[in-house]
Structure formats: C-alpha cells, structure tokens
C-alpha cells in the first residue's frame, strides 16, 4: 500500500472507524499521487487557464477550445512511463488507449495522436534500442488499428532515461461546440452503465504503481501493466460516439488510473451526488475476483456512462449492434455516499467527497544550486565536421523511421504531414487549419529548470507559428523524480514558474495537463532530467496552402530573431565538445509574441515560401535541414545574423529561442513586414548550388556538400534501429 | 441519375468514412455507409470494401470478414458485373474470399509503412482505370503492414500477360525499380484485377489522394480511380 501513516490516520478520523480491505484499496488508488496530484495541485494553480477560446479548462478529462464555426477542439496528454519500461509494447499501446478514452469521454471524436518519447542513448545502449523499437511498434499497432492518425511528436535520447523511459501520448479531438459531455453525476436516478471490455486482474494497483519508483526490478510489476485491445477500443469509439452524437448520454467518465474507484468517486463528488453500485454485476474476466480487485482493476477499453433511464434502451441497442458489452451496475443517488454492494451486501460505504479529495502534501523545496562557473571551452574541431556530426545525432536526425510506421493520413485531415514542416497541420471542418506540436528539452531543463520550462513552451509555439498558426491553447506534461527529494521539488517548482510565466507573457491558456513523479533509475536512485513537455495547438484562420520547411533554388534566406551566446545544454556542447554547463537560452515572451504573429502571417500569405524554427543544433542545423528535401545548397553570411558579436560556434550552434529561418522570393516585402512588426531580421544568404557554405564576409567558416548533409541526417535512426 | 456506391463497414473498418467522403465530393456520385449485416448491397451500382482492421485482423488480415454473410452478397454483385473495389484491408478481404488470386504477406521490412508512392498504370481497360492511359504515373499513399503481394512465379507471369496487374510501384519516371518498391511486393505489384476487370484490389488508398490540398505533389490522382468506377457503374 502506498498510503503514508499520516494519511491512514486521517482516513480513520474522517470515517470514525477502521476501513475494511476494499475501502483501503480505494483510498490507496484515489489518494495516489497519480490520481490526486497531492504534491503538485497547489503549484499548478499558477498556470493561466482562461482565455476567450477556452470552453473547459484543467480538472476534466480533456480541455476544450473553441475553434470557431460552431466547432471545438479537445486536448489531453498522458504518460505511460512505468508500464513502458516493463513492457514497452503493451505499455505504449495502453497509453494510447488511455488518452483516447479521455477524448471520447467528453463526447469528442479523436482526430489525431501525438507522442513524445524520451529514451537512453541508442548509440550506446542495446536495452534502450529494444525499448524504443517496441514502444514505437506499440504506438503504431494501436493507433493504426483504431484509425486515429499519429501526426506529430518529439524524440530525445539521453542517458538519464536509460532505466526510466518516458512515453507521453497526447490526443486531439473534435466536437460540436455545444455537445461536450462532462463526467458528473447530477441527476439522482440516472443509471450507471459500465461499457466495453471485461474486468480482469491486469493493471490491479496501476495508479499506485505509477506513484512510486520502479522498485524491485521491472519483472515483479508485470501484472500492473494492462492488456491492450485496439479492436475493442475501435468498436467502443464507434458505438459511444454514435450514442453521444444522438444526445443520449448525460455523463461519461473513462476508466483509467484507479479504475472504478476513481471513476465512481469522481463522478459523484464532481456532480454533488452519490452512487449505489452492485459490484457483482461487473462482468469479470477471471474467476474468483473479489470486490477489491474489481474496484482497482485497470483493465482497458472500459467506460462509465450516466444515462437517463428513459434513454437507456436506445443506448443498449446501439451498443449491441457493435457487439460492445454493457451492464447496468448501479444508480446515481441523492446525498454524497459511495455505496458499493457485493451480491447485495454493502461492502463499502464512504463519503465520495472524502475519497476524491486527497489532502495536499507540502513538499520541501531545496535551495537553488550555486551558479556554476562557465565551463572552459575546449579546442573546437572543424565546424563543417561538427555540423555533420550534429546532423547525424539521434536527437536531430530524420524521424522518418518512426513516423512512417504510423498511419498519419487516415481521416483525410492531415495537410502538413510529419517530416514536411515544423508542426503538423490538420484541416478542420470550418475551413481552418489546426497546427499541432509538442516539445521539451531535458538538457536545458536540467541545467536551468526555469529557462527550460519557458523554453519548451516557446519551442512548441515557434513550430506552430512556422506553419502559419497562432498559438491558442496548451496542455503540459511535467515529469520528474521523487518529489520528496528537495532538489527534485525545486526543479519542479521552477519549471512550473518558468512555463506559467511564459504562457502568461504570450497569452497562452493552459487547458489541461498531467504530472508524473517518481521517474528515476532503480539502480542508482538518480532521477531523470526534469522533463516538462508542452503541446501547443495553433489556429490557421483559412487553410489554403501546404506549409513547407524546404529551400527551393533561387530563394533568399532571412534570419528572424536574435542569436545570443547561449550554448548551455546545446547539442553542440554535449555531443561534439562533451561539455555540460553554460548559459541556457532564455525565452522572451514579449519579443517572441511579435515574431510569432509576423512569421505566421508571412507563411499564410505565401510571402515566405518556407519557414523553419531554430532549436536543437541551432542556426547551422536549421539551415542544413532546409537543404535536405530538395537537395539544394545555400550560401550564408554569419556576419549578418541579427544579435550581438558572436563567435563562429555560437553563431552556428547556439540554441537561442525566438528565431526562425524563412526562404522567400520576395525578401524586400518580407523584411519590411518584419520591421513594421518590430522583429529583428536580416537577409543572410541565398539558396542554390550543391554545397552549403557559411561565410563571414569573404572568409569561409564552413563548407559541406549537400550530399553529405543529406547522408548524415537521413539515415542514422533507421540504421540504429535496424 | 447519380451512381450509388455502397461502402461496406465491418467492425474495425477505419477508412470507411474517408471513402464515403471522397466519393461524395465527386460529381454524379452517391455513397452510403452500409453495415456489413445490412442486406442492401443489391440496391447499389458499385461496392467499395474499405481499409482498416476488420474484426481486428484477428486470425489473419481480412480472413474473418471474408467469411461474413456480407461477402456472399458482394460476390453476387461481382458476378453480375458490378464494379467491386477493395482498398488495403479490402484488398486483403477480396483475396481471402477468393475473388482475386494470390496472397498478401507481411512487408519485407516487417514494419508498417505509411508513405506517398508513385504508381504506374499497367492496364487501362479495367472498371477503375478507364479514365487513365497506360504508363501514366499516379501519386497515392500507402499505409499497411501486410501488403507484399505474392503469387507463384508462373502465376505472376500469367497475371502480367493477361493484363491483370493494374498498378505497379514506380519511380517518378514510371520505372518500377527496386528502390521504388516500399514493401518487397512481387514485381512491384500494387493492384490487381479479375479477368472481367470489374473487381480490383489495391494496397494504396485512393480516397486519401482525391484533393490537391492533401497531396504532397498537389495531385488528385485518387479521384481518377473513383471516377472510372462511377463511369463503369
């Protein structure tokens, strides 16, 4: 059991008696960190959550955002880290299953999946390769089968994830604005109907499992991993959306972490009602299961529906057509008690509010470490060589090996596809486009959590702007080690402050999120690098053209935003020079906002033929990436880059935020638009030829052939994964 | 009168809505989603068996759907000369049902692959290619795990000879090269038809290639397949 002595005492006080075994198990699941956010809730209030487009903010199964024309987009993000470390295929699959349920449970149709993956170094670790390969296959098999395209993501490899990989999955849904369904029991007499797969012993105690470190070695935790069934999920999606769209559902809640315990206590406490449930009616998969296991099982592909009894018959008919099992397990009652029976006998009688509202845990925050001195700069290898080494880094090279395994086309909505532009773009039924991207940078976050937190939001916003989108909403996922460690808690606090401050500054509401603690290496007890993830969606008012991030012959190249000497945590420092430390890039929300608006407009109007943000690997890598698709070179003068005086490595590889590269046939018009918007920019070169050359005036800084650029960047991941 | 197309929906089909949407945007077409247990197939002028994972692809891709009662009605429609188009999982189903020869094996990479491909038209006399010319190159995406067409050597030669190979993966110049073969499929085969030319199965997804906005090459080549089908219906 994961409850502390203090929590157990509090429960006894609340009830005025000793709880029985089933009741303890319910509290254990619902008061776990995973379900209750007891270490983080207070701090998460810092995020701005309101905005003119926000219809439903944090605290529900999914955030809901108005995208105009009577439509709304729903967003949710989750992780399945511990299950994926134990069983990469099953863990990743059920992660997808879980996030899909959240999107369905607000009555919206899932239209896109996004995944963010963090693994150990595949160049050194066979174990990480094995995990990665099977996680990708798990996501692919599940997403492809349910018919929801996987359209975007972000991948980072770092040794801190060797024993604790991160598998984050996010989902975007689409609904009519007025038809959002909530998981609240508001009408006494409503039927509680359990829909979908049967309840087995898989995933028993999964929420508690997620709320501690992977202790005894992964094998002992296999039973805590759920079993995926994408076919059942597909039927569940089709059946539930059919009844939801017909207006037959009064409330809905997915069964995820904590299983029935969480679902029942939350619908009751949120709706201000009680529930009376006969657990003997739950269809079980294995003989001999008792009430405790039934309440805490996390078997997949299950939903709880709240139905007006008058409409129950019509719902049952539709579910039967899809051969989706369903059982009435109880009723909503007045009052606030969660009464559970086992073959008629009351086995649990708890106040729902008490179960759903775990007490917060005050955590200690460690002192900020002393400012580390700037690391000494070792002798630098030739810059052309460094550029090619960066392009072949698993953190930078082409992601084709991954995204080609995902069906990213199903649904006829994917306009900008993975690999074509900085963010993927979905076509919406109102004629608008939705740009989608998730980002994070654990190296920046590890050196400076505050800047890293702001930076991941900035990077996602840039990617969205580079395809013409105006950022409208964000969901976040915050992943850290054990929060009782004051240093981990300090990282967490500073990350949230950094992210929240940036969101505030650019006017970006946060509509949902997740926190995952206890991500650490079992052997050494060392926590992962702090890993905040931001998924940002942006709106393209009228979608008419396809975004591109590739050069074409004869175009001029414009650098947007200032490059600063910020090599701390850069791929150049860590991969090429082996240096850890230095100044981490700082994001300036006010300057960035102006750049987002101006760049997005240039992209939408076609003045910019292509656009790409500068992030990992810096300006040099960004230019090289734009050369690959059309196999065309460019000549760039580094002396013209906006910003102060920079060394050549800084100019090429600094990872300063707020920067874009544009290619255009109309540099005068693009420049003047940027100037009017108050955004620093300069024409720095021209596209053409078979080489990529960086110069300073007449002096050559680096020169590589386009073939070597493409060769370095295109293949490494596929070769590594085989 | 508009031609009426039935798009059959099995449990687990997931490209059914896409096919309906793509066909409905064409002039002179009506498309309905027809649940596999509904008996209405005979009211239609053409039948599309869409992609997805019918019955979860349990047992073997397409194997369970091929034994469903809907298949008997589709077989009858094919015998009467109605155009019957199987896309991706639909192709697998038509093969499992014996309406088309050969077999579809796992891709040689053993991985799912989603990618835009170039396809050469090798037969322009079928119900699905009559608006094309031989040698024309189409751009249409694939997305599958089990699309490596296989038939014994002698049968492959016969299929070619009799003009039953309809589409082959090719490079931009129309050459069916090894590097243009995404799955290790025999002779770069992407689509085959029956002798009468009214039943075709293909691994690429024409419904995903009917609008320039969705196509990296800005083409609407997928629509040619549906337009040909409507004309033949």
PDB file of N, CA and C in Angstrom, chain A residues 32-44 79 81-83 164-166 207-214 361 363 477-485 487-493 495-496 514-520 527-528 530-531:
ATOM      1  N   UNK A  32      -3.422   8.180  -4.445  1.00  0.00           N
ATOM      2  CA  UNK A  32      -2.082   8.047  -5.009  1.00  0.00           C
ATOM      3  C   UNK A  32      -1.733   9.368  -5.688  1.00  0.00           C
ATOM      4  N   UNK A  33      -0.464   9.613  -5.810  1.00  0.00           N
ATOM      5  CA  UNK A  33      -0.006  10.832  -6.484  1.00  0.00           C
ATOM      6  C   UNK A  33      -0.616  10.918  -7.886  1.00  0.00           C
ATOM      7  N   UNK A  34      -0.633   9.776  -8.563  1.00  0.00           N
ATOM      8  CA  UNK A  34      -1.118   9.689  -9.935  1.00  0.00           C
ATOM      9  C   UNK A  34      -2.536  10.238 -10.072  1.00  0.00           C
ATOM     10  N   UNK A  35      -3.407   9.881  -9.125  1.00  0.00           N
ATOM     11  CA  UNK A  35      -4.806  10.293  -9.246  1.00  0.00           C
ATOM     12  C   UNK A  35      -5.084  11.621  -8.565  1.00  0.00           C
ATOM     13  N   UNK A  36      -4.342  11.938  -7.491  1.00  0.00           N
ATOM     14  CA  UNK A  36      -4.760  13.068  -6.656  1.00  0.00           C
ATOM     15  C   UNK A  36      -3.934  14.343  -6.836  1.00  0.00           C
ATOM     16  N   UNK A  37      -2.761  14.241  -7.455  1.00  0.00           N
ATOM     17  CA  UNK A  37      -1.887  15.422  -7.605  1.00  0.00           C
ATOM     18  C   UNK A  37      -1.582  16.078  -6.277  1.00  0.00           C
ATOM     19  N   UNK A  38      -1.422  15.237  -5.238  1.00  0.00           N
ATOM     20  CA  UNK A  38      -1.321  15.829  -3.905  1.00  0.00           C
ATOM     21  C   UNK A  38      -0.042  16.644  -3.691  1.00  0.00           C
ATOM     22  N   UNK A  39       0.987  16.372  -4.493  1.00  0.00           N
ATOM     23  CA  UNK A  39       2.226  17.150  -4.340  1.00  0.00           C
ATOM     24  C   UNK A  39       2.268  18.364  -5.253  1.00  0.00           C
ATOM     25  N   UNK A  40       1.378  18.421  -6.232  1.00  0.00           N
ATOM     26  CA  UNK A  40       1.545  19.423  -7.279  1.00  0.00           C
ATOM     27  C   UNK A  40       0.388  20.389  -7.419  1.00  0.00           C
ATOM     28  N   UNK A  41      -0.779  19.988  -6.880  1.00  0.00           N
ATOM     29  CA  UNK A  41      -2.009  20.735  -7.143  1.00  0.00           C
ATOM     30  C   UNK A  41      -1.873  22.226  -6.839  1.00  0.00           C
ATOM     31  N   UNK A  42      -1.299  22.531  -5.679  1.00  0.00           N
ATOM     32  CA  UNK A  42      -1.207  23.924  -5.258  1.00  0.00           C
ATOM     33  C   UNK A  42      -0.452  24.755  -6.272  1.00  0.00           C
ATOM     34  N   UNK A  43       0.650  24.210  -6.726  1.00  0.00           N
ATOM     35  CA  UNK A  43       1.524  24.945  -7.627  1.00  0.00           C
ATOM     36  C   UNK A  43       0.919  25.117  -9.025  1.00  0.00           C
ATOM     37  N   UNK A  44       0.146  24.105  -9.447  1.00  0.00           N
ATOM     38  CA  UNK A  44      -0.391  24.140 -10.813  1.00  0.00           C
ATOM     39  C   UNK A  44      -1.385  25.289 -10.987  1.00  0.00           C
ATOM     40  N   UNK A  79       0.971  10.093 -19.757  1.00  0.00           N
ATOM     41  CA  UNK A  79       2.179   9.314 -19.983  1.00  0.00           C
ATOM     42  C   UNK A  79       1.937   7.881 -19.552  1.00  0.00           C
ATOM     43  N   UNK A  81       4.834   5.811 -18.507  1.00  0.00           N
ATOM     44  CA  UNK A  81       6.279   5.601 -18.378  1.00  0.00           C
ATOM     45  C   UNK A  81       6.638   4.275 -17.727  1.00  0.00           C
ATOM     46  N   UNK A  82       6.107   4.038 -16.540  1.00  0.00           N
ATOM     47  CA  UNK A  82       6.489   2.799 -15.860  1.00  0.00           C
ATOM     48  C   UNK A  82       6.029   1.557 -16.609  1.00  0.00           C
ATOM     49  N   UNK A  83       4.781   1.522 -17.080  1.00  0.00           N
ATOM     50  CA  UNK A  83       4.379   0.334 -17.846  1.00  0.00           C
ATOM     51  C   UNK A  83       5.277   0.113 -19.070  1.00  0.00           C
ATOM     52  N   UNK A 164      14.504   4.577 -17.094  1.00  0.00           N
ATOM     53  CA  UNK A 164      13.150   5.105 -16.899  1.00  0.00           C
ATOM     54  C   UNK A 164      12.797   5.923 -18.130  1.00  0.00           C
ATOM     55  N   UNK A 165      12.334   5.210 -19.170  1.00  0.00           N
ATOM     56  CA  UNK A 165      11.990   5.921 -20.396  1.00  0.00           C
ATOM     57  C   UNK A 165      10.688   6.702 -20.172  1.00  0.00           C
ATOM     58  N   UNK A 166      10.472   7.698 -21.001  1.00  0.00           N
ATOM     59  CA  UNK A 166       9.224   8.468 -20.921  1.00  0.00           C
ATOM     60  C   UNK A 166       8.437   8.260 -22.215  1.00  0.00           C
ATOM     61  N   UNK A 207      -2.453   2.649 -10.577  1.00  0.00           N
ATOM     62  CA  UNK A 207      -2.256   4.051 -10.205  1.00  0.00           C
ATOM     63  C   UNK A 207      -1.203   4.146  -9.104  1.00  0.00           C
ATOM     64  N   UNK A 208      -1.268   3.191  -8.170  1.00  0.00           N
ATOM     65  CA  UNK A 208      -0.268   3.171  -7.108  1.00  0.00           C
ATOM     66  C   UNK A 208       1.109   2.848  -7.704  1.00  0.00           C
ATOM     67  N   UNK A 209       1.115   1.964  -8.702  1.00  0.00           N
ATOM     68  CA  UNK A 209       2.348   1.590  -9.397  1.00  0.00           C
ATOM     69  C   UNK A 209       3.004   2.812 -10.037  1.00  0.00           C
ATOM     70  N   UNK A 210       2.158   3.678 -10.587  1.00  0.00           N
ATOM     71  CA  UNK A 210       2.682   4.867 -11.257  1.00  0.00           C
ATOM     72  C   UNK A 210       3.176   5.887 -10.239  1.00  0.00           C
ATOM     73  N   UNK A 211       2.837   5.686  -8.993  1.00  0.00           N
ATOM     74  CA  UNK A 211       3.124   6.700  -7.984  1.00  0.00           C
ATOM     75  C   UNK A 211       4.272   6.310  -7.081  1.00  0.00           C
ATOM     76  N   UNK A 212       5.091   5.406  -7.555  1.00  0.00           N
ATOM     77  CA  UNK A 212       6.314   5.113  -6.827  1.00  0.00           C
ATOM     78  C   UNK A 212       7.395   4.815  -7.859  1.00  0.00           C
ATOM     79  N   UNK A 213       8.616   4.669  -7.413  1.00  0.00           N
ATOM     80  CA  UNK A 213       9.687   4.363  -8.345  1.00  0.00           C
ATOM     81  C   UNK A 213       9.609   2.894  -8.707  1.00  0.00           C
ATOM     82  N   UNK A 214      10.157   2.555  -9.861  1.00  0.00           N
ATOM     83  CA  UNK A 214      10.212   1.156 -10.286  1.00  0.00           C
ATOM     84  C   UNK A 214      11.140   0.418  -9.341  1.00  0.00           C
ATOM     85  N   UNK A 361       0.037  17.432   0.023  1.00  0.00           N
ATOM     86  CA  UNK A 361       1.268  17.202   0.783  1.00  0.00           C
ATOM     87  C   UNK A 361       2.201  18.378   0.567  1.00  0.00           C
ATOM     88  N   UNK A 363       5.581  19.944   0.191  1.00  0.00           N
ATOM     89  CA  UNK A 363       6.900  19.389  -0.091  1.00  0.00           C
ATOM     90  C   UNK A 363       7.961  20.435   0.176  1.00  0.00           C
ATOM     91  N   UNK A 477       2.824  18.342 -19.777  1.00  0.00           N
ATOM     92  CA  UNK A 477       3.110  17.144 -19.005  1.00  0.00           C
ATOM     93  C   UNK A 477       4.428  17.357 -18.271  1.00  0.00           C
ATOM     94  N   UNK A 478       4.389  17.204 -16.957  1.00  0.00           N
ATOM     95  CA  UNK A 478       5.553  17.515 -16.129  1.00  0.00           C
ATOM     96  C   UNK A 478       6.077  16.228 -15.521  1.00  0.00           C
ATOM     97  N   UNK A 479       7.308  15.875 -15.882  1.00  0.00           N
ATOM     98  CA  UNK A 479       7.841  14.588 -15.437  1.00  0.00           C
ATOM     99  C   UNK A 479       9.150  14.771 -14.677  1.00  0.00           C
ATOM    100  N   UNK A 480       9.133  14.235 -13.467  1.00  0.00           N
ATOM    101  CA  UNK A 480      10.243  14.456 -12.552  1.00  0.00           C
ATOM    102  C   UNK A 480      10.516  13.199 -11.737  1.00  0.00           C
ATOM    103  N   UNK A 481      11.529  13.285 -10.884  1.00  0.00           N
ATOM    104  CA  UNK A 481      11.832  12.193  -9.963  1.00  0.00           C
ATOM    105  C   UNK A 481      10.909  12.208  -8.746  1.00  0.00           C
ATOM    106  N   UNK A 482      11.431  11.811  -7.628  1.00  0.00           N
ATOM    107  CA  UNK A 482      10.659  11.682  -6.392  1.00  0.00           C
ATOM    108  C   UNK A 482      10.481  13.052  -5.734  1.00  0.00           C
ATOM    109  N   UNK A 483       9.225  13.524  -5.573  1.00  0.00           N
ATOM    110  CA  UNK A 483       9.009  14.899  -5.085  1.00  0.00           C
ATOM    111  C   UNK A 483       9.419  15.091  -3.625  1.00  0.00           C
ATOM    112  N   UNK A 484       9.649  13.998  -2.901  1.00  0.00           N
ATOM    113  CA  UNK A 484      10.086  14.194  -1.510  1.00  0.00           C
ATOM    114  C   UNK A 484      11.568  14.567  -1.461  1.00  0.00           C
ATOM    115  N   UNK A 485      12.255  14.471  -2.580  1.00  0.00           N
ATOM    116  CA  UNK A 485      13.630  14.950  -2.683  1.00  0.00           C
ATOM    117  C   UNK A 485      13.590  16.460  -2.940  1.00  0.00           C
ATOM    118  N   UNK A 487      15.627  18.638  -3.940  1.00  0.00           N
ATOM    119  CA  UNK A 487      16.210  19.108  -5.196  1.00  0.00           C
ATOM    120  C   UNK A 487      15.242  18.850  -6.363  1.00  0.00           C
ATOM    121  N   UNK A 488      14.624  17.669  -6.366  1.00  0.00           N
ATOM    122  CA  UNK A 488      13.632  17.376  -7.407  1.00  0.00           C
ATOM    123  C   UNK A 488      12.471  18.362  -7.299  1.00  0.00           C
ATOM    124  N   UNK A 489      12.052  18.618  -6.055  1.00  0.00           N
ATOM    125  CA  UNK A 489      10.906  19.516  -5.886  1.00  0.00           C
ATOM    126  C   UNK A 489      11.264  20.948  -6.329  1.00  0.00           C
ATOM    127  N   UNK A 490      12.510  21.344  -6.061  1.00  0.00           N
ATOM    128  CA  UNK A 490      12.945  22.662  -6.545  1.00  0.00           C
ATOM    129  C   UNK A 490      12.834  22.726  -8.075  1.00  0.00           C
ATOM    130  N   UNK A 491      13.328  21.693  -8.736  1.00  0.00           N
ATOM    131  CA  UNK A 491      13.248  21.667 -10.199  1.00  0.00           C
ATOM    132  C   UNK A 491      11.797  21.786 -10.663  1.00  0.00           C
ATOM    133  N   UNK A 492      10.927  21.074  -9.941  1.00  0.00           N
ATOM    134  CA  UNK A 492       9.514  21.084 -10.318  1.00  0.00           C
ATOM    135  C   UNK A 492       8.926  22.492 -10.176  1.00  0.00           C
ATOM    136  N   UNK A 493       9.193  23.119  -9.031  1.00  0.00           N
ATOM    137  CA  UNK A 493       8.630  24.455  -8.776  1.00  0.00           C
ATOM    138  C   UNK A 493       9.133  25.450  -9.828  1.00  0.00           C
ATOM    139  N   UNK A 495      10.325  24.872 -12.790  1.00  0.00           N
ATOM    140  CA  UNK A 495       9.782  24.555 -14.116  1.00  0.00           C
ATOM    141  C   UNK A 495       8.398  25.148 -14.286  1.00  0.00           C
ATOM    142  N   UNK A 496       7.541  24.906 -13.286  1.00  0.00           N
ATOM    143  CA  UNK A 496       6.165  25.417 -13.376  1.00  0.00           C
ATOM    144  C   UNK A 496       6.188  26.938 -13.460  1.00  0.00           C
ATOM    145  N   UNK A 514      -0.773  17.000 -16.992  1.00  0.00           N
ATOM    146  CA  UNK A 514      -0.534  15.841 -16.142  1.00  0.00           C
ATOM    147  C   UNK A 514       0.789  16.030 -15.428  1.00  0.00           C
ATOM    148  N   UNK A 515       0.897  15.388 -14.285  1.00  0.00           N
ATOM    149  CA  UNK A 515       2.166  15.389 -13.580  1.00  0.00           C
ATOM    150  C   UNK A 515       2.561  13.937 -13.355  1.00  0.00           C
ATOM    151  N   UNK A 516       3.809  13.619 -13.605  1.00  0.00           N
ATOM    152  CA  UNK A 516       4.300  12.272 -13.342  1.00  0.00           C
ATOM    153  C   UNK A 516       5.592  12.376 -12.539  1.00  0.00           C
ATOM    154  N   UNK A 517       5.501  11.926 -11.252  1.00  0.00           N
ATOM    155  CA  UNK A 517       6.692  11.907 -10.404  1.00  0.00           C
ATOM    156  C   UNK A 517       7.273  10.495 -10.357  1.00  0.00           C
ATOM    157  N   UNK A 518       8.280  10.336  -9.574  1.00  0.00           N
ATOM    158  CA  UNK A 518       8.899   9.030  -9.309  1.00  0.00           C
ATOM    159  C   UNK A 518       9.538   8.421 -10.549  1.00  0.00           C
ATOM    160  N   UNK A 519      10.007   9.273 -11.464  1.00  0.00           N
ATOM    161  CA  UNK A 519      10.734   8.750 -12.616  1.00  0.00           C
ATOM    162  C   UNK A 519      12.208   8.747 -12.288  1.00  0.00           C
ATOM    163  N   UNK A 520      12.700   7.587 -11.895  1.00  0.00           N
ATOM    164  CA  UNK A 520      14.113   7.532 -11.555  1.00  0.00           C
ATOM    165  C   UNK A 520      14.699   6.169 -11.873  1.00  0.00           C
ATOM    166  N   UNK A 527      17.349  10.580 -10.349  1.00  0.00           N
ATOM    167  CA  UNK A 527      16.133  10.989 -11.045  1.00  0.00           C
ATOM    168  C   UNK A 527      16.445  11.260 -12.516  1.00  0.00           C
ATOM    169  N   UNK A 528      15.425  11.165 -13.374  1.00  0.00           N
ATOM    170  CA  UNK A 528      15.578  11.597 -14.767  1.00  0.00           C
ATOM    171  C   UNK A 528      15.862  13.094 -14.791  1.00  0.00           C
ATOM    172  N   UNK A 530      14.818  16.716 -15.483  1.00  0.00           N
ATOM    173  CA  UNK A 530      13.447  17.241 -15.470  1.00  0.00           C
ATOM    174  C   UNK A 530      12.928  17.337 -16.893  1.00  0.00           C
ATOM    175  N   UNK A 531      11.715  16.848 -17.102  1.00  0.00           N
ATOM    176  CA  UNK A 531      11.209  16.749 -18.476  1.00  0.00           C
ATOM    177  C   UNK A 531       9.814  17.327 -18.636  1.00  0.00           C
TER     178      UNK A 531
END
